[in-house]
Amino acid sequence: MATYRQLAKENAAAYLPDVASRLNNLGVLYGDTQRLKEAEDAFTDALATDRQLANENAAAYLPDVASTLNN
């Protein structure tokens, strides 16, 4: 995760969607393994990132916001 966050700092357009996706996936994994605090934290970070992306390009990223909220 740290690597993707660093890449996103250097090139947000290319890597920030990957950060959000991986955070969402981590949230699912943590939830499936009953690590609920970690799941909540991962989903919260993913949602903030998805919302940031959706503010820049709603058509492309609002579905990701909805998916993260669903999870």
Coordinates of C-alpha atoms in Angstrom, one line a residue:
M1 CA 0.0 0.0 0.0
A2 CA 2.8 2.4 0.8
T3 CA 4.3 2.0 -2.6
Y4 CA 1.0 2.9 -4.3
R5 CA 0.5 5.9 -2.0
Q6 CA 4.0 7.1 -2.9
L7 CA 3.3 6.7 -6.6
A8 CA 0.0 8.5 -6.2
K9 CA 1.9 11.5 -4.6
E10 CA 4.2 11.6 -7.7
N11 CA 1.4 11.0 -10.3
A12 CA -2.1 11.2 -8.8
A13 CA -3.9 10.9 -12.1
A14 CA -2.2 7.6 -12.8
Y15 CA -2.1 6.0 -9.4
L16 CA -4.8 7.5 -7.1
P17 CA -7.5 5.2 -8.6
D18 CA -5.3 2.2 -7.8
V19 CA -5.0 3.4 -4.2
A20 CA -8.7 3.7 -3.8
S21 CA -9.3 0.3 -5.3
R22 CA -6.7 -1.4 -3.1
L23 CA -8.1 0.2 0.0
N24 CA -11.6 -1.0 -0.9
N25 CA -10.2 -4.5 -1.5
L26 CA -8.4 -4.4 1.9
G27 CA -11.7 -3.3 3.5
V28 CA -13.4 -6.4 2.1
L29 CA -10.6 -8.7 3.2
Y30 CA -10.5 -7.2 6.7
G31 CA -14.3 -7.5 6.9
D32 CA -14.2 -11.1 5.8
T33 CA -11.6 -11.9 8.4
Q34 CA -13.6 -10.1 11.2
R35 CA -11.0 -7.3 11.5
L36 CA -13.7 -4.8 11.7
K37 CA -11.8 -1.7 12.9
E38 CA -9.2 -2.2 10.1
A39 CA -12.1 -2.7 7.6
E40 CA -13.7 0.5 8.7
D41 CA -10.4 2.4 8.4
A42 CA -9.7 1.0 4.9
F43 CA -13.3 1.8 3.7
T44 CA -13.1 5.3 5.1
D45 CA -9.8 6.0 3.3
A46 CA -11.2 4.4 0.1
L47 CA -14.3 6.5 0.3
A48 CA -12.4 9.7 0.8
T49 CA -10.2 8.9 -2.2
D50 CA -13.1 7.9 -4.4
R51 CA -15.0 11.1 -3.5
Q52 CA -11.9 13.2 -4.4
L53 CA -11.7 11.4 -7.7
A54 CA -15.4 11.9 -8.3
N55 CA -15.1 15.6 -7.7
E56 CA -12.7 15.7 -10.6
N57 CA -14.5 13.3 -12.9
A58 CA -18.0 12.3 -11.7
A59 CA -18.8 10.1 -14.7
A60 CA -15.8 8.0 -14.2
Y61 CA -15.7 7.7 -10.4
L62 CA -19.2 8.0 -8.9
P63 CA -19.7 4.3 -9.5
D64 CA -16.7 3.7 -7.3
V65 CA -18.1 5.9 -4.6
A66 CA -21.3 3.8 -4.7
S67 CA -19.4 0.5 -4.6
T68 CA -17.4 1.6 -1.6
L69 CA -20.5 2.7 0.2
N70 CA -22.1 -0.6 -0.6
N71 CA -19.2 -2.5 0.9

